[in-house]
PDB file of C-alpha atoms in Angstrom:
ATOM      1  CA  MET G   1       0.084   0.086   0.119  1.00  0.00           C
ATOM      2  CA  LYS G   2       2.821   2.131   0.773  1.00  0.00           C
ATOM      3  CA  ARG G   3       4.598   1.673  -2.528  1.00  0.00           C
ATOM      4  CA  LEU G   4       1.271   2.202  -4.296  1.00  0.00           C
ATOM      5  CA  LEU G   5       0.837   5.823  -2.633  1.00  0.00           C
ATOM      6  CA  ILE G   6       4.578   6.780  -3.734  1.00  0.00           C
ATOM      7  CA  ILE G   7       3.905   5.608  -7.210  1.00  0.00           C
ATOM      8  CA  LEU G   8       0.752   7.717  -7.474  1.00  0.00           C
ATOM      9  CA  SER G   9       2.171  10.744  -6.078  1.00  0.00           C
ATOM     10  CA  PHE G  10       4.809  10.626  -8.747  1.00  0.00           C
ATOM     11  CA  LEU G  11       2.396   9.414 -11.701  1.00  0.00           C
ATOM     12  CA  ILE G  12      -0.581  12.208 -11.128  1.00  0.00           C
ATOM     13  CA  PRO G  13       1.791  15.325 -11.276  1.00  0.00           C
ATOM     14  CA  VAL G  14       3.851  14.152 -14.472  1.00  0.00           C
ATOM     15  CA  THR G  15       0.571  13.102 -15.954  1.00  0.00           C
ATOM     16  CA  GLY G  16      -1.597  15.977 -15.265  1.00  0.00           C
ATOM     17  CA  LYS G  17      -2.262  18.734 -18.100  1.00  0.00           C
ATOM     18  CA  CYS G  18       0.812  20.817 -18.503  1.00  0.00           C
ATOM     19  CA  TYR G  19       0.584  24.364 -19.615  1.00  0.00           C
ATOM     20  CA  THR G  20       2.290  27.492 -20.127  1.00  0.00           C
ATOM     21  CA  PRO G  21       0.834  30.426 -18.369  1.00  0.00           C
ATOM     22  CA  GLU G  22       0.158  33.245 -20.471  1.00  0.00           C
ATOM     23  CA  ILE G  23       2.135  36.686 -19.274  1.00  0.00           C
ATOM     24  CA  MET G  24       0.295  39.829 -19.668  1.00  0.00           C
ATOM     25  CA  TYR G  25       3.003  42.379 -18.871  1.00  0.00           C
ATOM     26  CA  GLU G  26       5.912  43.451 -20.254  1.00  0.00           C
ATOM     27  CA  TRP G  27       9.598  42.786 -19.046  1.00  0.00           C
ATOM     28  CA  PHE G  28      11.141  45.367 -20.752  1.00  0.00           C
ATOM     29  CA  SER G  29      10.802  47.388 -24.025  1.00  0.00           C
ATOM     30  CA  LEU G  30      13.231  48.928 -26.632  1.00  0.00           C
ATOM     31  CA  GLY G  31      12.312  51.918 -28.695  1.00  0.00           C
ATOM     32  CA  GLY G  32      13.131  54.467 -30.902  1.00  0.00           C
ATOM     33  CA  GLY G  33      12.225  57.497 -33.151  1.00  0.00           C
ATOM     34  CA  PHE G  34      12.729  60.876 -34.181  1.00  0.00           C
ATOM     35  CA  ILE G  35      12.634  63.750 -31.943  1.00  0.00           C
ATOM     36  CA  TYR G  36      12.609  67.495 -32.595  1.00  0.00           C
ATOM     37  CA  SER G  37      13.996  70.416 -30.596  1.00  0.00           C
ATOM     38  CA  ILE G  38      11.385  73.273 -30.690  1.00  0.00           C
ATOM     39  CA  GLU G  39      13.773  76.108 -29.771  1.00  0.00           C
ATOM     40  CA  ASP G  40      16.650  74.931 -31.839  1.00  0.00           C
ATOM     41  CA  GLN G  41      14.584  73.998 -34.652  1.00  0.00           C
ATOM     42  CA  TYR G  42      16.483  70.932 -35.887  1.00  0.00           C
ATOM     43  CA  THR G  43      15.543  67.128 -35.814  1.00  0.00           C
ATOM     44  CA  GLY G  44      17.322  64.145 -33.970  1.00  0.00           C
ATOM     45  CA  LEU G  45      17.203  60.510 -32.968  1.00  0.00           C
ATOM     46  CA  ASN G  46      16.191  59.086 -29.676  1.00  0.00           C
ATOM     47  CA  GLY G  47      16.403  55.440 -28.322  1.00  0.00           C
ATOM     48  CA  LYS G  48      14.821  54.281 -25.141  1.00  0.00           C
ATOM     49  CA  ILE G  49      15.092  51.147 -22.711  1.00  0.00           C
ATOM     50  CA  ASN G  50      11.821  50.934 -20.506  1.00  0.00           C
ATOM     51  CA  LEU G  51      11.761  48.754 -17.295  1.00  0.00           C
ATOM     52  CA  PRO G  52       8.917  48.339 -15.637  1.00  0.00           C
ATOM     53  CA  LEU G  53       8.785  48.857 -11.904  1.00  0.00           C
ATOM     54  CA  GLY G  54       5.135  47.980 -11.488  1.00  0.00           C
ATOM     55  CA  SER G  55       1.845  48.132 -13.209  1.00  0.00           C
ATOM     56  CA  HIS G  56       1.751  51.941 -13.747  1.00  0.00           C
ATOM     57  CA  VAL G  57       5.391  52.942 -13.083  1.00  0.00           C
ATOM     58  CA  LYS G  58       8.275  52.455 -15.444  1.00  0.00           C
ATOM     59  CA  PHE G  59      12.278  53.431 -15.106  1.00  0.00           C
ATOM     60  CA  VAL G  60      13.368  54.952 -18.812  1.00  0.00           C
ATOM     61  CA  MET G  61      16.756  55.357 -19.730  1.00  0.00           C
ATOM     62  CA  GLN G  62      16.938  57.411 -23.195  1.00  0.00           C
ATOM     63  CA  ALA G  63      19.798  58.645 -25.477  1.00  0.00           C
ATOM     64  CA  THR G  64      19.203  61.529 -28.061  1.00  0.00           C
ATOM     65  CA  LEU G  65      21.640  62.352 -30.679  1.00  0.00           C
ATOM     66  CA  PHE G  66      21.107  65.837 -32.473  1.00  0.00           C
ATOM     67  CA  PRO G  67      23.716  65.407 -35.540  1.00  0.00           C
ATOM     68  CA  GLU G  68      24.797  68.213 -37.467  1.00  0.00           C
ATOM     69  CA  GLN G  69      24.059  66.594 -40.625  1.00  0.00           C
ATOM     70  CA  PHE G  70      20.345  67.145 -39.752  1.00  0.00           C
ATOM     71  CA  GLN G  71      20.471  70.883 -39.516  1.00  0.00           C
ATOM     72  CA  ASP G  72      21.200  74.023 -41.309  1.00  0.00           C
ATOM     73  CA  PRO G  73      24.786  73.973 -41.830  1.00  0.00           C
ATOM     74  CA  SER G  74      25.589  77.722 -41.493  1.00  0.00           C
ATOM     75  CA  LYS G  75      24.346  77.418 -37.686  1.00  0.00           C
ATOM     76  CA  ALA G  76      24.771  73.470 -36.960  1.00  0.00           C
ATOM     77  CA  TYR G  77      25.397  72.061 -33.590  1.00  0.00           C
ATOM     78  CA  ASN G  78      26.249  68.479 -32.367  1.00  0.00           C
ATOM     79  CA  GLU G  79      24.248  67.530 -29.224  1.00  0.00           C
ATOM     80  CA  ILE G  80      24.227  64.276 -27.310  1.00  0.00           C
ATOM     81  CA  ARG G  81      21.741  64.101 -24.398  1.00  0.00           C
ATOM     82  CA  SER G  82      20.869  61.254 -21.774  1.00  0.00           C
ATOM     83  CA  LYS G  83      17.521  61.198 -19.940  1.00  0.00           C
ATOM     84  CA  PHE G  84      16.700  59.227 -16.631  1.00  0.00           C
ATOM     85  CA  ASN G  85      13.064  59.363 -16.100  1.00  0.00           C
ATOM     86  CA  VAL G  86      10.442  57.745 -14.442  1.00  0.00           C
ATOM     87  CA  GLU G  87       6.916  57.313 -16.285  1.00  0.00           C
ATOM     88  CA  PHE G  88       3.602  57.174 -14.161  1.00  0.00           C
ATOM     89  CA  THR G  89       0.226  56.193 -16.284  1.00  0.00           C
ATOM     90  CA  PRO G  90      -2.414  57.496 -14.644  1.00  0.00           C
ATOM     91  CA  VAL G  91      -5.303  57.051 -17.371  1.00  0.00           C
ATOM     92  CA  LYS G  92      -5.677  54.023 -19.845  1.00  0.00           C
ATOM     93  CA  ILE G  93      -8.418  53.452 -22.044  1.00  0.00           C
ATOM     94  CA  HIS G  94      -8.371  50.003 -24.071  1.00  0.00           C
ATOM     95  CA  ASN G  95      -4.829  50.166 -25.887  1.00  0.00           C
ATOM     96  CA  LEU G  96      -4.538  54.124 -25.696  1.00  0.00           C
ATOM     97  CA  TYR G  97      -3.081  55.757 -22.406  1.00  0.00           C
ATOM     98  CA  LEU G  98      -1.526  58.951 -21.300  1.00  0.00           C
ATOM     99  CA  THR G  99       1.766  58.753 -18.971  1.00  0.00           C
ATOM    100  CA  LEU G 100       3.234  61.432 -17.211  1.00  0.00           C
ATOM    101  CA  GLN G 101       7.331  61.358 -16.891  1.00  0.00           C
ATOM    102  CA  THR G 102       9.837  63.455 -14.737  1.00  0.00           C
ATOM    103  CA  GLY G 103      13.537  62.745 -14.515  1.00  0.00           C
ATOM    104  CA  PHE G 104      16.900  64.272 -15.068  1.00  0.00           C
ATOM    105  CA  ASP G 105      18.418  65.447 -18.367  1.00  0.00           C
ATOM    106  CA  PHE G 106      22.178  65.418 -19.138  1.00  0.00           C
ATOM    107  CA  GLY G 107      23.535  67.105 -22.176  1.00  0.00           C
ATOM    108  CA  TYR G 108      26.753  67.479 -24.241  1.00  0.00           C
ATOM    109  CA  TRP G 109      26.708  70.351 -27.241  1.00  0.00           C
ATOM    110  CA  GLN G 110      29.461  71.778 -29.629  1.00  0.00           C
ATOM    111  CA  ARG G 111      28.911  74.410 -32.092  1.00  0.00           C
ATOM    112  CA  THR G 112      30.329  73.605 -35.386  1.00  0.00           C
ATOM    113  CA  PHE G 113      30.559  77.135 -36.880  1.00  0.00           C
ATOM    114  CA  GLU G 114      32.639  80.120 -35.369  1.00  0.00           C
ATOM    115  CA  ILE G 115      30.977  83.335 -33.966  1.00  0.00           C
ATOM    116  CA  PRO G 116      33.158  86.587 -34.513  1.00  0.00           C
ATOM    117  CA  HIS G 117      34.976  87.612 -31.404  1.00  0.00           C
ATOM    118  CA  SER G 118      33.568  85.065 -29.261  1.00  0.00           C
ATOM    119  CA  THR G 119      35.459  83.416 -26.633  1.00  0.00           C
ATOM    120  CA  LEU G 120      33.420  80.139 -26.617  1.00  0.00           C
ATOM    121  CA  GLY G 121      35.129  78.603 -29.038  1.00  0.00           C
ATOM    122  CA  THR G 122      33.908  75.076 -30.384  1.00  0.00           C
ATOM    123  CA  ASN G 123      34.612  73.102 -27.562  1.00  0.00           C
ATOM    124  CA  TRP G 124      31.970  70.632 -25.887  1.00  0.00           C
ATOM    125  CA  LYS G 125      29.769  72.302 -23.359  1.00  0.00           C
ATOM    126  CA  LYS G 126      27.800  70.304 -20.794  1.00  0.00           C
ATOM    127  CA  ASP G 127      24.544  71.251 -19.328  1.00  0.00           C
ATOM    128  CA  GLU G 128      22.044  69.527 -17.276  1.00  0.00           C
ATOM    129  CA  SER G 129      18.279  69.756 -16.179  1.00  0.00           C
ATOM    130  CA  MET G 130      15.261  68.340 -14.491  1.00  0.00           C
ATOM    131  CA  MET G 131      12.896  66.910 -17.191  1.00  0.00           C
ATOM    132  CA  PHE G 132       9.260  66.798 -17.188  1.00  0.00           C
ATOM    133  CA  GLY G 133       6.834  65.855 -19.828  1.00  0.00           C
ATOM    134  CA  GLY G 134       3.880  63.448 -21.481  1.00  0.00           C
ATOM    135  CA  ILE G 135       3.462  60.493 -23.569  1.00  0.00           C
ATOM    136  CA  LEU G 136       0.402  59.415 -25.522  1.00  0.00           C
ATOM    137  CA  ASN G 137       0.961  55.666 -26.253  1.00  0.00           C
ATOM    138  CA  TYR G 138      -1.152  53.412 -28.408  1.00  0.00           C
ATOM    139  CA  ASP G 139      -0.578  49.278 -27.916  1.00  0.00           C
ATOM    140  CA  PHE G 140      -0.847  47.191 -30.569  1.00  0.00           C
ATOM    141  CA  HIS G 141       0.293  43.315 -29.962  1.00  0.00           C
ATOM    142  CA  ARG G 142       4.187  43.616 -29.508  1.00  0.00           C
ATOM    143  CA  PHE G 143       4.310  47.179 -30.363  1.00  0.00           C
ATOM    144  CA  ARG G 144       3.871  50.675 -29.055  1.00  0.00           C
ATOM    145  CA  ALA G 145       3.474  53.833 -30.918  1.00  0.00           C
ATOM    146  CA  TYR G 146       4.039  56.924 -29.016  1.00  0.00           C
ATOM    147  CA  ILE G 147       4.131  60.961 -29.236  1.00  0.00           C
ATOM    148  CA  ASP G 148       5.973  62.166 -26.363  1.00  0.00           C
ATOM    149  CA  TYR G 149       6.811  65.973 -25.162  1.00  0.00           C
ATOM    150  CA  MET G 150       9.526  66.714 -23.094  1.00  0.00           C
ATOM    151  CA  TYR G 151      10.256  70.316 -21.233  1.00  0.00           C
ATOM    152  CA  MET G 152      13.679  70.815 -19.629  1.00  0.00           C
ATOM    153  CA  PRO G 153      13.551  74.455 -17.855  1.00  0.00           C
ATOM    154  CA  GLU G 154      17.226  74.929 -16.854  1.00  0.00           C
ATOM    155  CA  VAL G 155      18.429  74.661 -20.272  1.00  0.00           C
ATOM    156  CA  PHE G 156      15.242  76.411 -22.106  1.00  0.00           C
ATOM    157  CA  SER G 157      14.374  73.484 -24.204  1.00  0.00           C
ATOM    158  CA  ASN G 158      11.143  71.596 -25.455  1.00  0.00           C
ATOM    159  CA  HIS G 159      11.304  68.393 -27.450  1.00  0.00           C
ATOM    160  CA  ILE G 160       8.589  66.556 -29.412  1.00  0.00           C
ATOM    161  CA  GLY G 161       9.072  62.827 -30.219  1.00  0.00           C
ATOM    162  CA  LEU G 162       7.302  60.387 -32.551  1.00  0.00           C
ATOM    163  CA  GLY G 163       8.402  56.783 -32.121  1.00  0.00           C
ATOM    164  CA  ILE G 164       7.911  52.977 -31.648  1.00  0.00           C
ATOM    165  CA  THR G 165       8.818  50.547 -29.022  1.00  0.00           C
ATOM    166  CA  MET G 166       8.980  46.792 -29.347  1.00  0.00           C
ATOM    167  CA  LEU G 167       7.617  45.086 -25.990  1.00  0.00           C
ATOM    168  CA  PHE G 168       9.323  42.124 -24.755  1.00  0.00           C
ATOM    169  CA  PHE G 169       7.084  39.633 -22.695  1.00  0.00           C
TER     170      PHE G 169
END
């Protein structure tokens, strides 16, 4: 009898129906797109890594490049920016939702033209600022389209971005 119980205790779990649970949340996501600087009036490239901290909160690392090739050659700049921010989603209606973001923005920029009688030269300059903004997202399958707005008050800059993110489950 003891032997039969031992055999049954091994056979029942093995012969039971095995299934893979469906995961309904993302582990992380990678995204990219175009970004436009309103004050400087030039276009750049933006990349993001999103790491969910909960059902409505994400930690986001962003890198932005504004190359001089995307600008007017007579007043071109090279600019590299990085952002570390937290996104909070207060409103979600089906696949469309609004996200608020805040964080830190760090940047380096370099002028590629000379200004007569200027002592600044063309060396790389560093600046930093707090960053505030909002994002309008639309999810479809494993992708997310987004339009985002970022305001950096200490560097007097506003950025508007348009891109797509791939979700990893």
